[in-house]
Short mmCIF file of C-alpha atoms in Angstrom, two decimals:
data_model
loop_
_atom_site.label_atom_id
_atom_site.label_comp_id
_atom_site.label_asym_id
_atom_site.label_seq_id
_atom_site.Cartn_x
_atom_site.Cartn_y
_atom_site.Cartn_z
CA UNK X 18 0.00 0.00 0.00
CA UNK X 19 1.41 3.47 -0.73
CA UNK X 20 1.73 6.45 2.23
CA UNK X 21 -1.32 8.21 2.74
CA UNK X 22 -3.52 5.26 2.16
CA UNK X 23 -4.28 3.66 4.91
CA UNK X 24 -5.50 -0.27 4.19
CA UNK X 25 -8.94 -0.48 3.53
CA UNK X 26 -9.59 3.27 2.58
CA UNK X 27 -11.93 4.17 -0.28
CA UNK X 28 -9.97 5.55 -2.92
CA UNK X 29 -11.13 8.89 -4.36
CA UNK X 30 -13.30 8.80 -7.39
CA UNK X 31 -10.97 10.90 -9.97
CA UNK X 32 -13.81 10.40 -12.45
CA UNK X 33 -15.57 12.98 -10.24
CA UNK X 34 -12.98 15.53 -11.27
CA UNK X 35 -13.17 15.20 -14.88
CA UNK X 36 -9.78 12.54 -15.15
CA UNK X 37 -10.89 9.37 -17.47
CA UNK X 38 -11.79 5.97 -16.45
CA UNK X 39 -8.12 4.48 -17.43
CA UNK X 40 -6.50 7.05 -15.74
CA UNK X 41 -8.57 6.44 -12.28
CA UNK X 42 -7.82 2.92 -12.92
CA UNK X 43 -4.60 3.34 -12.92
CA UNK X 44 -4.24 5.69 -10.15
CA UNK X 45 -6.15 2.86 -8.18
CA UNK X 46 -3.38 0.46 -9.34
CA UNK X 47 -0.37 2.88 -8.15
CA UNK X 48 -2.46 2.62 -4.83
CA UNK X 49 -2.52 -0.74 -4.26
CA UNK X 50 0.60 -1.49 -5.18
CA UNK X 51 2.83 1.25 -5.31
CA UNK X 52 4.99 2.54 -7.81
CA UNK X 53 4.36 1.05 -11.31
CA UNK X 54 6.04 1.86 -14.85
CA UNK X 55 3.75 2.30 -17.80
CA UNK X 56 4.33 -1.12 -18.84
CA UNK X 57 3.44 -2.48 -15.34
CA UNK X 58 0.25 -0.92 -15.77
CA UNK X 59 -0.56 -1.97 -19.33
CA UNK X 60 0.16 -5.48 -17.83
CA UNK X 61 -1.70 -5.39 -14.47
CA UNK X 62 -4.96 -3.42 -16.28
CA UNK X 63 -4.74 -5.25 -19.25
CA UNK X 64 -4.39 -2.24 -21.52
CA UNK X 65 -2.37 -0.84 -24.07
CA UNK X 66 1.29 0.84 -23.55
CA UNK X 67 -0.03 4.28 -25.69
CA UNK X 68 -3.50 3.86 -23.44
CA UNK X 69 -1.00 3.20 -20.01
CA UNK X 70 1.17 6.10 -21.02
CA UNK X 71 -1.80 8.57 -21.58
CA UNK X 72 -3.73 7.48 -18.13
CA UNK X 73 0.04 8.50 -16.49
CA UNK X 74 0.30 11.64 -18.70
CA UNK X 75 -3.18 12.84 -17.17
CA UNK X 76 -2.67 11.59 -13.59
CA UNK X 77 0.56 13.47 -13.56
CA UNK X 78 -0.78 16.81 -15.16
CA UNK X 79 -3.50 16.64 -12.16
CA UNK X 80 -0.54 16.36 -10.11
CA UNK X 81 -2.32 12.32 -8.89
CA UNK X 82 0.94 10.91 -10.00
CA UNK X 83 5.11 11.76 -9.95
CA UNK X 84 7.94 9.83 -10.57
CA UNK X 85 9.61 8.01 -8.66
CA UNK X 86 13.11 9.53 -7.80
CA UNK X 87 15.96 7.41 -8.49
CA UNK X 88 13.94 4.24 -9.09
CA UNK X 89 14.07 3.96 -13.43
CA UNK X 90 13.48 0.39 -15.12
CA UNK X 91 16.75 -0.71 -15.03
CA UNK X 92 16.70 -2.57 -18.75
CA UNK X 93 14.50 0.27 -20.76
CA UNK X 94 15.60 3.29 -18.05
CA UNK X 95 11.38 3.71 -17.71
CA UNK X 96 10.52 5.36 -14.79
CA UNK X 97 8.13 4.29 -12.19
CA UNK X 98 5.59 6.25 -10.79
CA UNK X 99 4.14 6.76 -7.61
CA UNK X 100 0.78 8.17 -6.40
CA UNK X 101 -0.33 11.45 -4.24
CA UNK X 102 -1.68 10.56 -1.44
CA UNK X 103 -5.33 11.00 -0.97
CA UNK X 104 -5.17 13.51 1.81
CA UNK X 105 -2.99 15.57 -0.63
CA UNK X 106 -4.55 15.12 -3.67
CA UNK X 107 -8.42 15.67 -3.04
CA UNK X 108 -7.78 19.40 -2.17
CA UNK X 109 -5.78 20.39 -4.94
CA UNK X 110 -8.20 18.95 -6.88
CA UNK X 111 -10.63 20.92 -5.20
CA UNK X 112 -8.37 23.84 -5.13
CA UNK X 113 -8.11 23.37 -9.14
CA UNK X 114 -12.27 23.15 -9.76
CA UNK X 115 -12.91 25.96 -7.79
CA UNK X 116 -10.32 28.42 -9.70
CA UNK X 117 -12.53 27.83 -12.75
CA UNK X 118 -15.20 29.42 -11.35
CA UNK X 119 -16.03 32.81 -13.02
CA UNK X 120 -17.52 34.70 -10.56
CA UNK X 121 -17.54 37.82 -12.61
CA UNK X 122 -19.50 36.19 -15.43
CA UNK X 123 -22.18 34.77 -12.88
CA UNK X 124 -22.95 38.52 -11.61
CA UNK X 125 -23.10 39.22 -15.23
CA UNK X 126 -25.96 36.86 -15.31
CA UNK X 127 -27.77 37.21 -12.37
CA UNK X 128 -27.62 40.83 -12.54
CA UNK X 129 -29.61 40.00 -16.18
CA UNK X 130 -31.55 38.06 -14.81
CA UNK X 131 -32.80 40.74 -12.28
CA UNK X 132 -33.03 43.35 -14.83
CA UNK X 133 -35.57 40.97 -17.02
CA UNK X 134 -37.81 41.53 -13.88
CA UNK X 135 -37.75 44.66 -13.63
CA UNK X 136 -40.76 47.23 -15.49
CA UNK X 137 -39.93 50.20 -16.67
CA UNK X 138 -40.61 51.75 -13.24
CA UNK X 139 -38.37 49.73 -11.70
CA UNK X 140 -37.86 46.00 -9.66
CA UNK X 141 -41.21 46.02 -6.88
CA UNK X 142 -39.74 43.92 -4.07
CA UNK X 143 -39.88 44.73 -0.32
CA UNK X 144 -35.55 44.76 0.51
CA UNK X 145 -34.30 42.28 3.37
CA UNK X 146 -31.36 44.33 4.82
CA UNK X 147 -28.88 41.57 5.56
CA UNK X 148 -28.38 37.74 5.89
CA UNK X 149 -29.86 37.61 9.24
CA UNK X 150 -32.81 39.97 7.98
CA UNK X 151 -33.09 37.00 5.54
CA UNK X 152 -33.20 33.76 7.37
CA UNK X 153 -35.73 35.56 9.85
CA UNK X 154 -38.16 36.27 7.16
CA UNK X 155 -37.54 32.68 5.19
CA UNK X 156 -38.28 30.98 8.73
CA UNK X 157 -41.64 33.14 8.53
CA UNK X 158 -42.57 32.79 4.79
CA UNK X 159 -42.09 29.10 5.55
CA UNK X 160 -44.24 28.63 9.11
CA UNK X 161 -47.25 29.09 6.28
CA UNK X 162 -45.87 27.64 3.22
CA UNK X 163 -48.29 24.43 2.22
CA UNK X 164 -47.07 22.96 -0.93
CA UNK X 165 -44.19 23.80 -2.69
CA UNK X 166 -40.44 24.52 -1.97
CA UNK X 167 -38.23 25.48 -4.96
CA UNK X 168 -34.16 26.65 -4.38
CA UNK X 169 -31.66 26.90 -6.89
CA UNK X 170 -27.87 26.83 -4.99
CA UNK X 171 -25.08 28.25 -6.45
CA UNK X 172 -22.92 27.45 -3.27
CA UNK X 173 -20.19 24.61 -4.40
CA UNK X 174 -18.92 23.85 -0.39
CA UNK X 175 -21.34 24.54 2.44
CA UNK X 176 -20.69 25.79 5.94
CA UNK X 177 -21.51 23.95 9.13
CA UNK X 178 -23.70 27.48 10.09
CA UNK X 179 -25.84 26.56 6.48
CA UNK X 180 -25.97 23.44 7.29
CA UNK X 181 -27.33 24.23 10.98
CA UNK X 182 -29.92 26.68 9.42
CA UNK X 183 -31.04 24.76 7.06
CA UNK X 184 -31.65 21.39 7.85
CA UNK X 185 -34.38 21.78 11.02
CA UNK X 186 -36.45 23.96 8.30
CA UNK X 187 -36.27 21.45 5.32
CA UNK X 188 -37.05 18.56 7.84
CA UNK X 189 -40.03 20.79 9.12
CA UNK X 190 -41.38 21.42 5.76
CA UNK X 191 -40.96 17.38 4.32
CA UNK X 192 -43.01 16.73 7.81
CA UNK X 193 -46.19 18.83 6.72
CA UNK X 194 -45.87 17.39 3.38
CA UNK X 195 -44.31 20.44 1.33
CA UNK X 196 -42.25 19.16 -1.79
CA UNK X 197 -38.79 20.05 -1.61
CA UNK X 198 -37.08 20.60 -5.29
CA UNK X 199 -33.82 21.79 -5.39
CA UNK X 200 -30.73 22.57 -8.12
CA UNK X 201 -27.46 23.34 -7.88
CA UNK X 202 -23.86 22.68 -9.06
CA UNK X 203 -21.41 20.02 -8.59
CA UNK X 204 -19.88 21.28 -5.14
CA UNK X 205 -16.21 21.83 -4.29
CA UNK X 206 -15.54 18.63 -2.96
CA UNK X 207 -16.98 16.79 -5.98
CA UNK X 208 -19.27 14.54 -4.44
CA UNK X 209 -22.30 16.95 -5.24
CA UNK X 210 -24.89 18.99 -2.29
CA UNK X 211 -24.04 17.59 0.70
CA UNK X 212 -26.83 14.42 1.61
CA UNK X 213 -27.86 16.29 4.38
CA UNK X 214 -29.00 19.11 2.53
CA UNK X 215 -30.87 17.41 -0.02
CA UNK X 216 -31.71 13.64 -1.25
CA UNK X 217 -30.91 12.42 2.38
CA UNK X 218 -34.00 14.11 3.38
CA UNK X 219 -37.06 11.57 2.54
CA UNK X 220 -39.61 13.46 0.21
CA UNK X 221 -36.64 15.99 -1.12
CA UNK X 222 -35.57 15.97 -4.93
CA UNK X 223 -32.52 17.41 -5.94
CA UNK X 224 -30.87 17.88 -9.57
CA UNK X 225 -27.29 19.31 -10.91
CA UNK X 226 -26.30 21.51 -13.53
CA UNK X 227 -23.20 22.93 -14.84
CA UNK X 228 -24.12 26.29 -14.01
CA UNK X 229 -26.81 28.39 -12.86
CA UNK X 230 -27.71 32.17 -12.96
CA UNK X 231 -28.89 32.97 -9.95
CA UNK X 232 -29.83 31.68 -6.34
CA UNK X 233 -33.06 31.28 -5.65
CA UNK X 234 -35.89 30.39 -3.43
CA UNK X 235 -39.47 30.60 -4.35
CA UNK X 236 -42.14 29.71 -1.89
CA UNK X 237 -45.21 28.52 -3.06
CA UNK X 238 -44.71 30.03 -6.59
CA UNK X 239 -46.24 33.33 -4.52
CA UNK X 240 -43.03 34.87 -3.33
CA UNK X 241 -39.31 34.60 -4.65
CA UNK X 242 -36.21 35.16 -2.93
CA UNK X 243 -33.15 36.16 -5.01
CA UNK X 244 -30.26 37.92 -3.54
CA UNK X 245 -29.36 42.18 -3.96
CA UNK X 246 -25.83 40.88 -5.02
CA UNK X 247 -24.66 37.39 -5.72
CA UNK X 248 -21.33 37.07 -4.70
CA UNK X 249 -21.98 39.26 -1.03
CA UNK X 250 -24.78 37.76 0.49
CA UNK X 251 -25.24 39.88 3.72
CA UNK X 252 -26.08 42.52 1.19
CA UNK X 253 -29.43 40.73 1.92
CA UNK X 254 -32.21 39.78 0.01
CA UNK X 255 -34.94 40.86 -2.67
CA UNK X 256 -38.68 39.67 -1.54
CA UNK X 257 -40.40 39.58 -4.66
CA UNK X 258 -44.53 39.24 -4.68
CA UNK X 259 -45.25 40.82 -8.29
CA UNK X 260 -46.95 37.30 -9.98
CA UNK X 261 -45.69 38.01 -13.45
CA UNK X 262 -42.07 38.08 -11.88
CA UNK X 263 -42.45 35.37 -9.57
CA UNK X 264 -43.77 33.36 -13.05
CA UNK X 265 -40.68 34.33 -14.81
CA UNK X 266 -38.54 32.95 -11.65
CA UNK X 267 -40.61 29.61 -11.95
CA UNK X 268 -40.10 28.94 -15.10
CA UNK X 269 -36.02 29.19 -14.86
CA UNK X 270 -36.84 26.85 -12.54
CA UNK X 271 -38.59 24.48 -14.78
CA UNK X 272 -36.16 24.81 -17.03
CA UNK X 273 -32.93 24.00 -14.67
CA UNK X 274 -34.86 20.90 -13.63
CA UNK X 275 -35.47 19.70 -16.45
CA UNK X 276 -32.27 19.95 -18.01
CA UNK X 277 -30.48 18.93 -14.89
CA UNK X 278 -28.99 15.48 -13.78
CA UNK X 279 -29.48 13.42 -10.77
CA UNK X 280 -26.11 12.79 -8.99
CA UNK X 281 -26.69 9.87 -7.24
CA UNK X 282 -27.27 8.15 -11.14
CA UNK X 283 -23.34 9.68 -12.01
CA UNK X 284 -20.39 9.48 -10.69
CA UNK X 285 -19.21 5.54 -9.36
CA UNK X 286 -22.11 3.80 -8.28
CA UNK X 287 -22.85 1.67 -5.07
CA UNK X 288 -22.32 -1.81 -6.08
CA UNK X 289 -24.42 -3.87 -4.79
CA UNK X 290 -23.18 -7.89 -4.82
CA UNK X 291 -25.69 -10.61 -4.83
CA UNK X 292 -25.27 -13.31 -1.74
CA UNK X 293 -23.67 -15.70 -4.61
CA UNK X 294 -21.16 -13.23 -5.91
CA UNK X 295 -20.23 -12.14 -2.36
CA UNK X 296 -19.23 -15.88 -1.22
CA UNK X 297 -17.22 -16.43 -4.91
CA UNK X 298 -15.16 -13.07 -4.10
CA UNK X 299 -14.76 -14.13 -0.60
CA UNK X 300 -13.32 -17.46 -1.83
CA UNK X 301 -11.12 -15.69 -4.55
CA UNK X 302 -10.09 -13.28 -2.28
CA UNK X 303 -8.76 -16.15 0.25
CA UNK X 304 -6.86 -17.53 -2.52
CA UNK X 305 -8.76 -19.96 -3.62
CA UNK X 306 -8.95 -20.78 -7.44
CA UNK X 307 -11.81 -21.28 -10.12
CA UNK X 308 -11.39 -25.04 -9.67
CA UNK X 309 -11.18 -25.04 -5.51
CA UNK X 310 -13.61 -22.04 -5.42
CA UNK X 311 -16.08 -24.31 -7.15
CA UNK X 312 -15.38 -27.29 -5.37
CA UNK X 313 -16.12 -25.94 -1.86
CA UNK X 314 -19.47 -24.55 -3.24
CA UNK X 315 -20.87 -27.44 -5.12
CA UNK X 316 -20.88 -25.61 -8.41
CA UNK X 317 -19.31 -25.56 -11.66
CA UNK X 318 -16.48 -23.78 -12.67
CA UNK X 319 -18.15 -22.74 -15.62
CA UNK X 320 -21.02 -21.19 -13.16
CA UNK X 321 -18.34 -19.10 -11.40
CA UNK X 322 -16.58 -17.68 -14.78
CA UNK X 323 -20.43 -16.86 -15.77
CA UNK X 324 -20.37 -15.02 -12.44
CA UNK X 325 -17.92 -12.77 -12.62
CA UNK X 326 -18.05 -12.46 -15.62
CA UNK X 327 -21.65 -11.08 -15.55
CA UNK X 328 -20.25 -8.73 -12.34
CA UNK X 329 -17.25 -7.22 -14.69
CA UNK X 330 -19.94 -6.34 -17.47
CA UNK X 331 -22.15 -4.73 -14.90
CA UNK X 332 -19.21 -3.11 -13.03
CA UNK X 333 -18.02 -1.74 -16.78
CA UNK X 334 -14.66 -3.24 -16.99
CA UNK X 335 -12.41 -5.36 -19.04
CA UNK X 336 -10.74 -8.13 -16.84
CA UNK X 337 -10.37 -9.13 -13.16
CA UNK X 338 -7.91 -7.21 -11.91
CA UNK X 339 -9.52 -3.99 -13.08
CA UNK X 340 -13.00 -5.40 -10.91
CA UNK X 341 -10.75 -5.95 -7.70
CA UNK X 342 -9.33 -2.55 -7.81
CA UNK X 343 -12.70 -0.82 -8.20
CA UNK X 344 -14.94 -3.50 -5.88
CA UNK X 345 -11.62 -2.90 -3.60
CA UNK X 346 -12.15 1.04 -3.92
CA UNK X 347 -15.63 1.16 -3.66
CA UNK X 348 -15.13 -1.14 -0.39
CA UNK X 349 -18.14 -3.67 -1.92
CA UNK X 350 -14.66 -6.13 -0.74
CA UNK X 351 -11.12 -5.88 0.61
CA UNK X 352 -9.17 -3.92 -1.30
CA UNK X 353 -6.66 -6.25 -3.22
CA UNK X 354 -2.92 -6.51 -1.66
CA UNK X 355 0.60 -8.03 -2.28
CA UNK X 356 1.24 -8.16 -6.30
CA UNK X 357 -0.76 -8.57 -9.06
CA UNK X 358 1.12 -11.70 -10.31
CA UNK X 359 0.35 -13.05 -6.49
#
């Protein structure tokens, strides 16, 4: 296992932050087993050298993989590479996502947005002074709210004070049988709004998009809640009543929903194992063979190639090493140890 990995760790979905599948594949080989060349890797994943050499090119200009110092293939002078540890890597990542951001084009659009609103005379909406103004009158919109809940997020990491403020009021509204609908963007962290915020909540829905214009809260499609400025929030908060604006509002909405995605279907998946395929990686994993593996169960070998087989096409990969490293990363089993050719 390589530092900053401890054994039995989940290994960070790089898939999440825009890498390709060989390249988190390989970065989950590097983990298991330390440093690799790129022919090690187009051996143990059963790929190509130019497909090996392009996963390393991309895990090493997202700064997930480095050579090894003073440790080249002896015969071809290759050098081996080792992984970033975890701890390490997942905030540059972050670090990198977030510097995309262009917060100057998003007040562009939101201030658009606002102006679209707005009749000749001028935006009609009662101001909430600051943040505090803000979560006093949302806590008092909502005591009366009775059927709907809309929010669009634009935050991509949330606070433990949002979090605090939030929750007890979504939890009160599911209870009286308000819908809960809410977008946002992929968060800072990549592993989307934080469950507690959204899906985790029985009775709440929640899609992603790329982007998104404005925040937003409308309550009850009767009043909407964007904020004065978008990138200083305790400049507080428009309350906006006027139906034709509040329409408008909706039907971004409408359209964010529809064209958003469900996180929980993206990303790695939770892999669920039937009882069957658990015992046959158990036995594997022991060191049994096809042939022994088979034996102890009553079962044909052909049975348990069918098996796995069936589990790699579900899985989406190629062989059985690739399934142990991501069944290993996932945690669905042990993470594999020792070599490859072991």
């Amino acid at each position: 296992m390589s530092a900053g990995m401890p054994r039995g760790a989940a290994v960070p979905s790089l898939v999440k932050w825009g890498l390709s599948a060989d390249a988190d594949l390989a970065y989950r080989d590097l983990v298991a087993f330390g440093p690799r060349t790129t022919g090690e890797l187009a051996r143990d994943l059963a790929i190509s050298g130019r497909r090996a050499q392009a996963a390393i090119e991309e895990l090493a200009a997202a700064g997930a993989a480095s050579p090894e110092p003073n440790a080249p293939d002896r015969r071809r002078r290759l050098p081996s590479w080792r992984p970033a540890a975890a701890a390490e890597l997942v905030p540059e990542l972050r670090r990198r996502k977030a510097g995309v951001v262009d917060l100057g084009g998003y007040a562009r659009r939101h201030r658009r947005l606002l102006d679209t609103l707005a009749p000749a005379g001028g935006l009609r909406a009662n101001h909430l002074a600051d943040r505090a103004t803000t979560r006093r009158r949302i806590a008092e919109i909502s005591a009366v709210e009775r059927w709907e809940h809309l929010t669009v997020s634009t935050e991509r990491t949330f606070t433990p004070e949002a979090v605090a403020a939030a929750l007890p009021l979504d939890r009160q509204l599911v209870a009286r049988g308000v819908q809960l609908r809410a977008c946002g963007v992929p968060s800072g962290n990549g592993e989307g709004m934080p469950p507690e915020l959204s899906y985790a909540i029985v009775g709440t829905e929640y899609r992603e998009c790329p982007e998104v214009p404005a925040k937003l809260m409308v309550i009850d499609r009767r009043v909407a809640l964007p904020p004065v400025d978008p990138l200083d929030l305790d400049a507080g908060t428009y309350e906006i009543d006027d139906p034709d604006a509040v329409g408008a509002l909706v039907n971004l909405f409408e359209h964010l929903w529809s064209t958003g995605i469900e996180p929980r279907r993206s990303g790695v998946p939770t892999i669920e194992l039937s009882p069957r395929e658990k015992v046959i990686l158990g036995l594997l994993a022991d060191g049994h063979t096809d042939s022994s593996a088979a034996k102890h169960l009553g079962i044909s070998q052909r049975t348990i190639a069918y098996t796995l087989r069936a589990l790699m096409d579900r899985v989406g990969v190629d062989n059985r090493f690739q399934l142990g490293l991501t069944l290993g990363a996932t945690r669905a089993v042990p993470p594999p140890t020792g070599s490859p050719e072991g």
